[in-house]
């Protein structure tokens, strides 16, 4: 930004500089057009009706004197003065606007099944790897939310506490594997309890639990329905996702390297009831695209209200053009008091 000490710089009159301004009162420029039109009308009227005195001169006495053209200087100075005044009235200024966004955020616990059946390959490369990729994409789309991670099979444990350090969270997601928990089975009730324990002390106005599993509750010492009611008591909303196709699904290869198929069944009853108790939604997905759509829908449903604060730093430059107007006004007065006007106007 130019300093006001350099107001005498001709840079203030370049087209690029004038275009860079925000004009607070641009309608004043119409006045400039009106003044220009009035000056033209005045010139025409004076040329038409000015009193003329007949003088007889010989042709050799009629000479063109270049000094006579000085008489147009005062009108030009006057018009420049008016133009500068109009420019000042239009209020040239520059505005630097800063926008600060913030939200109260949402606390979300992602609870992911890592039981043996998550190795089934009806999702590519398998159910767990597909779930990890979608989870990472979900994290990338959040803004100022705290997200935690719980994994479970025969037991459940918290992989990551609630955090807004998404790089750290993604590293925990990347490290999820089937050998994190030795006990086999699917302890859905225990997973809900661990996630609830992470969320229960949260002060967030919105607490969300996302449960992703491909099996029935076969392990753990807590009934899933009881655990869901406990979560509901802490005002935690629960979304449940049943992952996997019904029927024969690929699961590894046999001795000869050929795909091996197993029969897959999933009782949705518990997951539906958990979502109902948690005032959330139940989803059944049979491919990766459907899983992505589910997380996208949850992402849109659980958005924090983003609040916005705007700061405007405005600098006015009209004083620069007023100074120039004063200079040209004084020049106009000076020329009006000299021979330029008095001697050559007739």
CSV table of C-alpha atoms in Angstrom, one decimal:
chain,number,residue,atom,x,y,z
A,1,UNK,CA,0.0,0.0,0.0
A,2,UNK,CA,1.4,3.4,-1.0
A,3,UNK,CA,2.2,5.8,1.8
A,4,UNK,CA,0.2,9.1,2.0
A,5,UNK,CA,3.7,10.8,1.9
A,6,UNK,CA,3.8,9.9,-1.8
A,7,UNK,CA,0.5,11.5,-2.7
A,8,UNK,CA,2.2,13.6,-5.4
A,9,UNK,CA,3.1,10.5,-7.4
A,10,UNK,CA,1.6,10.4,-10.9
A,11,UNK,CA,0.9,6.7,-10.2
A,12,UNK,CA,-2.4,7.7,-8.6
A,13,UNK,CA,-3.7,8.6,-12.1
A,14,UNK,CA,-2.8,5.5,-14.0
A,15,UNK,CA,-5.6,3.3,-15.3
A,16,UNK,CA,-4.4,0.3,-13.4
A,17,UNK,CA,-4.4,2.2,-10.1
A,18,UNK,CA,-7.9,3.5,-10.7
A,19,UNK,CA,-9.1,0.1,-11.5
A,20,UNK,CA,-7.7,-1.4,-8.3
A,21,UNK,CA,-9.9,0.8,-6.1
A,22,UNK,CA,-13.2,0.0,-4.5
A,23,UNK,CA,-15.4,3.0,-5.1
A,24,UNK,CA,-17.8,3.7,-2.3
A,25,UNK,CA,-19.9,6.3,-4.2
A,26,UNK,CA,-19.3,5.6,-7.9
A,27,UNK,CA,-22.5,7.5,-9.0
A,28,UNK,CA,-20.6,10.8,-8.6
A,29,UNK,CA,-18.9,10.0,-11.9
A,30,UNK,CA,-22.2,10.7,-13.7
A,31,UNK,CA,-21.9,14.3,-12.4
A,32,UNK,CA,-18.6,14.5,-14.2
A,33,UNK,CA,-20.3,13.6,-17.5
A,34,UNK,CA,-23.0,16.2,-16.8
A,35,UNK,CA,-20.4,18.9,-16.2
A,36,UNK,CA,-18.5,18.0,-19.4
A,37,UNK,CA,-21.8,18.2,-21.4
A,38,UNK,CA,-22.5,21.6,-19.9
A,39,UNK,CA,-19.1,22.9,-20.8
A,40,UNK,CA,-19.5,21.7,-24.4
A,41,UNK,CA,-23.0,23.4,-24.6
A,42,UNK,CA,-21.4,26.6,-23.2
A,43,UNK,CA,-18.7,26.6,-25.8
A,44,UNK,CA,-21.2,26.1,-28.6
A,45,UNK,CA,-23.5,28.9,-27.3
A,46,UNK,CA,-20.6,31.3,-26.8
A,47,UNK,CA,-19.3,30.6,-30.3
A,48,UNK,CA,-22.7,31.2,-31.7
A,49,UNK,CA,-23.8,34.3,-29.9
A,50,UNK,CA,-20.6,36.1,-28.8
A,51,UNK,CA,-20.6,39.7,-29.8
A,52,UNK,CA,-18.3,40.5,-32.8
A,53,UNK,CA,-16.9,43.9,-33.9
A,54,UNK,CA,-16.2,44.4,-37.6
A,55,UNK,CA,-12.6,45.5,-38.2
A,56,UNK,CA,-11.2,46.2,-41.6
A,57,UNK,CA,-7.6,44.8,-41.9
A,58,UNK,CA,-5.5,44.1,-44.9
A,59,UNK,CA,-4.6,40.4,-45.5
A,60,UNK,CA,-0.9,41.0,-44.6
A,61,UNK,CA,-2.0,42.3,-41.1
A,62,UNK,CA,-3.9,39.1,-40.3
A,63,UNK,CA,-1.4,36.8,-38.6
A,64,UNK,CA,-1.9,33.6,-36.4
A,65,UNK,CA,-0.2,34.0,-33.0
A,66,UNK,CA,0.5,30.7,-31.2
A,67,UNK,CA,0.2,32.5,-27.9
A,68,UNK,CA,-3.5,32.9,-28.5
A,69,UNK,CA,-4.0,29.2,-27.8
A,70,UNK,CA,-3.0,29.8,-24.2
A,71,UNK,CA,-6.6,31.0,-23.6
A,72,UNK,CA,-7.8,27.3,-23.4
A,73,UNK,CA,-5.5,26.7,-20.4
A,74,UNK,CA,-7.9,28.1,-17.7
A,75,UNK,CA,-10.9,26.0,-18.8
A,76,UNK,CA,-8.8,22.9,-18.9
A,77,UNK,CA,-7.5,23.6,-15.4
A,78,UNK,CA,-11.0,24.2,-14.2
A,79,UNK,CA,-12.2,20.9,-15.7
A,80,UNK,CA,-9.3,19.0,-14.1
A,81,UNK,CA,-10.2,20.6,-10.7
A,82,UNK,CA,-13.8,19.5,-11.0
A,83,UNK,CA,-12.7,16.0,-12.2
A,84,UNK,CA,-10.5,15.6,-9.1
A,85,UNK,CA,-13.3,16.8,-6.8
A,86,UNK,CA,-15.7,14.2,-8.3
A,87,UNK,CA,-13.0,11.5,-8.0
A,88,UNK,CA,-12.6,12.4,-4.3
A,89,UNK,CA,-16.4,12.3,-3.8
A,90,UNK,CA,-16.6,8.8,-5.3
A,91,UNK,CA,-14.5,7.7,-2.3
A,92,UNK,CA,-11.6,5.6,-3.7
A,93,UNK,CA,-10.5,3.0,-1.2
A,94,UNK,CA,-9.0,-0.4,-0.7
A,95,UNK,CA,-10.4,-3.0,1.4
A,96,UNK,CA,-8.6,-6.0,3.0
A,97,UNK,CA,-11.3,-8.5,4.2
A,98,UNK,CA,-10.4,-11.3,6.5
A,99,UNK,CA,-12.8,-14.2,7.2
A,100,UNK,CA,-12.4,-16.3,10.3
A,101,UNK,CA,-14.4,-19.5,10.4
A,102,UNK,CA,-15.0,-21.6,13.5
A,103,UNK,CA,-17.4,-24.1,14.8
A,104,UNK,CA,-18.2,-25.9,18.1
A,105,UNK,CA,-17.3,-29.2,16.4
A,106,UNK,CA,-18.7,-32.7,16.7
A,107,UNK,CA,-17.2,-35.6,18.7
A,108,UNK,CA,-17.2,-38.8,16.6
A,109,UNK,CA,-16.0,-42.3,17.5
A,110,UNK,CA,-15.5,-44.7,14.6
A,111,UNK,CA,-15.8,-48.3,15.7
A,112,UNK,CA,-14.5,-50.8,13.2
A,113,UNK,CA,-14.8,-54.6,13.2
A,114,UNK,CA,-11.4,-56.3,12.6
A,115,UNK,CA,-12.6,-59.9,13.1
A,116,UNK,CA,-11.5,-62.7,10.9
A,117,UNK,CA,-14.5,-62.4,8.6
A,118,UNK,CA,-13.4,-58.9,7.6
A,119,UNK,CA,-10.8,-60.6,5.4
A,120,UNK,CA,-13.6,-61.7,3.0
A,121,UNK,CA,-12.9,-60.4,-0.5
A,122,UNK,CA,-16.3,-59.3,-1.7
A,123,UNK,CA,-14.8,-55.8,-1.2
A,124,UNK,CA,-11.5,-55.1,-2.8
A,125,UNK,CA,-8.9,-56.0,-1.6
A,126,UNK,CA,-11.0,-57.1,1.4
A,127,UNK,CA,-13.6,-55.7,3.7
A,128,UNK,CA,-11.2,-54.2,6.3
A,129,UNK,CA,-9.0,-52.5,3.7
A,130,UNK,CA,-12.0,-51.0,2.0
A,131,UNK,CA,-13.3,-49.8,5.4
A,132,UNK,CA,-10.0,-48.2,6.2
A,133,UNK,CA,-9.8,-46.3,2.9
A,134,UNK,CA,-13.4,-44.9,3.3
A,135,UNK,CA,-12.6,-44.0,6.9
A,136,UNK,CA,-9.6,-42.0,5.8
A,137,UNK,CA,-11.7,-40.1,3.2
A,138,UNK,CA,-14.3,-39.4,5.9
A,139,UNK,CA,-11.7,-37.9,8.2
A,140,UNK,CA,-10.4,-35.7,5.4
A,141,UNK,CA,-13.8,-34.2,4.9
A,142,UNK,CA,-14.2,-33.0,8.5
A,143,UNK,CA,-13.6,-29.5,9.9
A,144,UNK,CA,-12.6,-28.9,13.5
A,145,UNK,CA,-14.3,-32.1,14.7
A,146,UNK,CA,-12.7,-34.5,17.2
A,147,UNK,CA,-12.6,-38.0,16.0
A,148,UNK,CA,-11.6,-41.2,17.8
A,149,UNK,CA,-11.1,-44.8,16.8
A,150,UNK,CA,-12.1,-48.1,18.4
A,151,UNK,CA,-11.4,-51.6,17.0
A,152,UNK,CA,-12.9,-54.9,18.0
A,153,UNK,CA,-13.0,-58.6,17.4
A,154,UNK,CA,-13.2,-60.9,20.4
A,155,UNK,CA,-12.3,-57.9,22.6
A,156,UNK,CA,-12.5,-54.2,22.0
A,157,UNK,CA,-10.0,-51.4,22.7
A,158,UNK,CA,-9.6,-47.8,22.0
A,159,UNK,CA,-7.1,-47.3,19.2
A,160,UNK,CA,-7.2,-43.5,19.3
A,161,UNK,CA,-8.8,-41.0,21.7
A,162,UNK,CA,-10.8,-38.1,20.5
A,163,UNK,CA,-8.5,-35.9,18.5
A,164,UNK,CA,-8.4,-33.2,15.9
A,165,UNK,CA,-4.9,-34.2,14.8
A,166,UNK,CA,-6.1,-35.9,11.6
A,167,UNK,CA,-2.6,-36.9,10.5
A,168,UNK,CA,-2.1,-38.8,13.8
A,169,UNK,CA,-5.6,-40.3,13.4
A,170,UNK,CA,-4.8,-41.5,9.8
A,171,UNK,CA,-1.6,-43.1,11.0
A,172,UNK,CA,-3.7,-45.1,13.5
A,173,UNK,CA,-6.1,-46.1,10.7
A,174,UNK,CA,-3.3,-47.2,8.5
A,175,UNK,CA,-1.9,-49.4,11.2
A,176,UNK,CA,-5.2,-51.3,11.8
A,177,UNK,CA,-4.6,-55.0,11.1
A,178,UNK,CA,-6.2,-58.4,12.0
A,179,UNK,CA,-3.5,-59.3,14.6
A,180,UNK,CA,-4.2,-56.3,16.9
A,181,UNK,CA,-6.5,-58.5,19.0
A,182,UNK,CA,-5.8,-62.1,19.7
A,183,UNK,CA,-9.3,-63.2,20.8
A,184,UNK,CA,-11.5,-64.2,17.9
A,185,UNK,CA,-15.2,-63.4,17.6
A,186,UNK,CA,-17.2,-60.2,17.3
A,187,UNK,CA,-17.8,-58.3,20.6
A,188,UNK,CA,-20.2,-55.6,19.4
A,189,UNK,CA,-21.5,-54.9,22.9
A,190,UNK,CA,-17.9,-54.4,24.3
A,191,UNK,CA,-17.1,-52.1,21.3
A,192,UNK,CA,-20.1,-49.9,22.0
A,193,UNK,CA,-19.1,-49.7,25.7
A,194,UNK,CA,-15.5,-48.7,25.0
A,195,UNK,CA,-16.7,-46.0,22.5
A,196,UNK,CA,-19.3,-44.8,24.9
A,197,UNK,CA,-16.6,-44.5,27.6
A,198,UNK,CA,-14.6,-42.2,25.3
A,199,UNK,CA,-17.6,-40.0,24.5
A,200,UNK,CA,-19.4,-39.9,27.9
A,201,UNK,CA,-17.2,-37.1,29.3
A,202,UNK,CA,-17.3,-35.0,26.1
A,203,UNK,CA,-18.8,-31.5,26.4
A,204,UNK,CA,-19.7,-31.4,22.7
A,205,UNK,CA,-23.3,-30.7,21.9
A,206,UNK,CA,-23.2,-33.4,19.3
A,207,UNK,CA,-21.8,-36.9,20.0
A,208,UNK,CA,-21.8,-39.5,17.3
A,209,UNK,CA,-20.8,-43.2,17.2
A,210,UNK,CA,-20.3,-45.0,13.9
A,211,UNK,CA,-20.3,-48.8,14.2
A,212,UNK,CA,-19.2,-50.9,11.3
A,213,UNK,CA,-19.4,-54.7,11.5
A,214,UNK,CA,-20.0,-57.7,9.3
A,215,UNK,CA,-21.1,-60.2,11.9
A,216,UNK,CA,-23.4,-61.0,14.8
A,217,UNK,CA,-22.4,-60.5,18.5
A,218,UNK,CA,-20.5,-63.7,19.4
A,219,UNK,CA,-18.1,-62.5,22.1
A,220,UNK,CA,-17.7,-60.1,25.0
A,221,UNK,CA,-19.5,-59.9,28.3
A,222,UNK,CA,-21.8,-56.9,27.5
A,223,UNK,CA,-25.1,-57.3,25.6
A,224,UNK,CA,-25.2,-55.0,22.5
A,225,UNK,CA,-28.7,-53.7,23.3
A,226,UNK,CA,-27.7,-52.9,26.9
A,227,UNK,CA,-24.6,-51.1,25.6
A,228,UNK,CA,-26.7,-49.1,23.1
A,229,UNK,CA,-29.1,-48.0,25.9
A,230,UNK,CA,-26.1,-46.9,27.9
A,231,UNK,CA,-24.8,-44.8,25.0
A,232,UNK,CA,-28.3,-43.3,24.5
A,233,UNK,CA,-28.3,-42.3,28.2
A,234,UNK,CA,-25.2,-40.1,27.4
A,235,UNK,CA,-27.0,-38.6,24.4
A,236,UNK,CA,-24.8,-40.4,21.9
A,237,UNK,CA,-26.3,-40.9,18.4
A,238,UNK,CA,-25.4,-44.2,16.8
A,239,UNK,CA,-25.1,-45.1,13.1
A,240,UNK,CA,-24.7,-48.8,12.4
A,241,UNK,CA,-23.3,-50.2,9.1
A,242,UNK,CA,-23.7,-53.9,8.2
A,243,UNK,CA,-21.0,-54.7,5.6
A,244,UNK,CA,-20.9,-57.7,3.3
A,245,UNK,CA,-22.9,-59.6,0.7
A,246,UNK,CA,-25.2,-62.5,1.5
A,247,UNK,CA,-24.5,-66.0,0.1
A,248,UNK,CA,-21.2,-67.3,-1.3
A,249,UNK,CA,-18.3,-64.8,-1.1
A,250,UNK,CA,-14.6,-65.2,-1.9
A,251,UNK,CA,-12.4,-65.9,1.1
A,252,UNK,CA,-8.7,-66.6,0.2
A,253,UNK,CA,-7.5,-69.4,-2.1
A,254,UNK,CA,-7.3,-73.1,-1.9
A,255,UNK,CA,-4.2,-75.3,-2.2
A,256,UNK,CA,-4.1,-74.9,-6.0
A,257,UNK,CA,-4.5,-71.0,-5.8
A,258,UNK,CA,-8.1,-71.0,-6.9
A,259,UNK,CA,-10.6,-68.6,-5.1
A,260,UNK,CA,-12.2,-70.3,-2.2
A,261,UNK,CA,-15.8,-69.4,-1.4
A,262,UNK,CA,-17.6,-69.4,1.9
A,263,UNK,CA,-21.3,-69.0,2.8
A,264,UNK,CA,-21.9,-65.6,4.4
A,265,UNK,CA,-24.9,-64.6,6.5
A,266,UNK,CA,-25.6,-61.6,8.6
A,267,UNK,CA,-28.4,-61.1,11.1
A,268,UNK,CA,-29.3,-57.4,10.9
A,269,UNK,CA,-31.6,-57.5,13.8
A,270,UNK,CA,-29.2,-56.3,16.5
A,271,UNK,CA,-27.6,-53.6,14.3
A,272,UNK,CA,-31.0,-52.2,13.4
A,273,UNK,CA,-32.1,-52.2,17.0
A,274,UNK,CA,-28.9,-50.5,18.1
A,275,UNK,CA,-29.4,-47.7,15.5
A,276,UNK,CA,-33.0,-47.3,16.6
A,277,UNK,CA,-32.0,-47.0,20.3
A,278,UNK,CA,-29.3,-44.5,19.4
A,279,UNK,CA,-31.7,-42.4,17.3
A,280,UNK,CA,-29.4,-42.9,14.2
A,281,UNK,CA,-29.7,-44.8,11.0
A,282,UNK,CA,-28.9,-48.4,9.9
A,283,UNK,CA,-27.2,-49.1,6.6
A,284,UNK,CA,-26.6,-52.3,4.7
A,285,UNK,CA,-23.8,-52.1,2.2
A,286,UNK,CA,-22.6,-54.8,-0.2
A,287,UNK,CA,-19.8,-53.0,-2.1
A,288,UNK,CA,-17.2,-50.3,-1.6
A,289,UNK,CA,-19.2,-47.7,-3.6
A,290,UNK,CA,-22.2,-48.2,-1.3
A,291,UNK,CA,-20.0,-47.9,1.8
A,292,UNK,CA,-18.6,-44.6,0.4
A,293,UNK,CA,-22.1,-43.3,-0.1
A,294,UNK,CA,-23.1,-44.2,3.5
A,295,UNK,CA,-20.1,-42.3,5.0
A,296,UNK,CA,-20.9,-39.4,2.7
A,297,UNK,CA,-24.5,-39.3,4.0
A,298,UNK,CA,-23.3,-39.5,7.6
A,299,UNK,CA,-20.8,-36.7,6.8
A,300,UNK,CA,-23.7,-34.5,5.5
A,301,UNK,CA,-26.0,-35.3,8.4
A,302,UNK,CA,-23.4,-34.6,11.1
A,303,UNK,CA,-22.1,-31.2,10.1
A,304,UNK,CA,-21.3,-28.7,12.8
A,305,UNK,CA,-22.8,-25.2,12.4
A,306,UNK,CA,-19.9,-23.2,11.0
A,307,UNK,CA,-19.9,-19.6,12.2
A,308,UNK,CA,-18.1,-16.8,10.4
A,309,UNK,CA,-16.5,-13.6,11.6
A,310,UNK,CA,-15.5,-11.0,9.0
A,311,UNK,CA,-13.0,-8.3,9.5
A,312,UNK,CA,-12.6,-5.3,7.1
A,313,UNK,CA,-9.6,-3.1,7.0
A,314,UNK,CA,-10.5,-0.2,4.7
A,315,UNK,CA,-8.1,2.6,3.7
A,316,UNK,CA,-9.5,5.8,2.0
A,317,UNK,CA,-7.6,7.7,-0.7
A,318,UNK,CA,-9.9,10.6,-1.4
A,319,UNK,CA,-7.6,13.0,0.4
A,320,UNK,CA,-5.0,12.5,-2.3
A,321,UNK,CA,-7.3,13.7,-5.0
A,322,UNK,CA,-8.5,16.6,-2.9
A,323,UNK,CA,-4.9,17.8,-2.5
A,324,UNK,CA,-4.5,17.6,-6.3
A,325,UNK,CA,-7.8,19.4,-6.8
A,326,UNK,CA,-6.6,22.3,-4.5
A,327,UNK,CA,-3.4,22.6,-6.6
A,328,UNK,CA,-5.2,22.8,-9.9
A,329,UNK,CA,-7.8,25.2,-8.4
A,330,UNK,CA,-5.0,27.5,-7.3
A,331,UNK,CA,-3.5,27.3,-10.8
A,332,UNK,CA,-6.8,28.1,-12.3
A,333,UNK,CA,-7.2,31.2,-10.1
A,334,UNK,CA,-3.6,32.2,-11.1
A,335,UNK,CA,-4.3,31.9,-14.8
A,336,UNK,CA,-7.6,33.8,-14.4
A,337,UNK,CA,-5.6,36.7,-13.0
A,338,UNK,CA,-3.0,36.9,-15.7
A,339,UNK,CA,-2.8,38.1,-19.3
A,340,UNK,CA,-3.7,34.5,-20.4
A,341,UNK,CA,-7.4,35.2,-19.7
A,342,UNK,CA,-7.6,39.0,-19.7
A,343,UNK,CA,-5.6,39.7,-22.8
A,344,UNK,CA,-6.5,36.9,-25.0
A,345,UNK,CA,-10.1,36.1,-24.3
A,346,UNK,CA,-11.4,38.9,-26.6
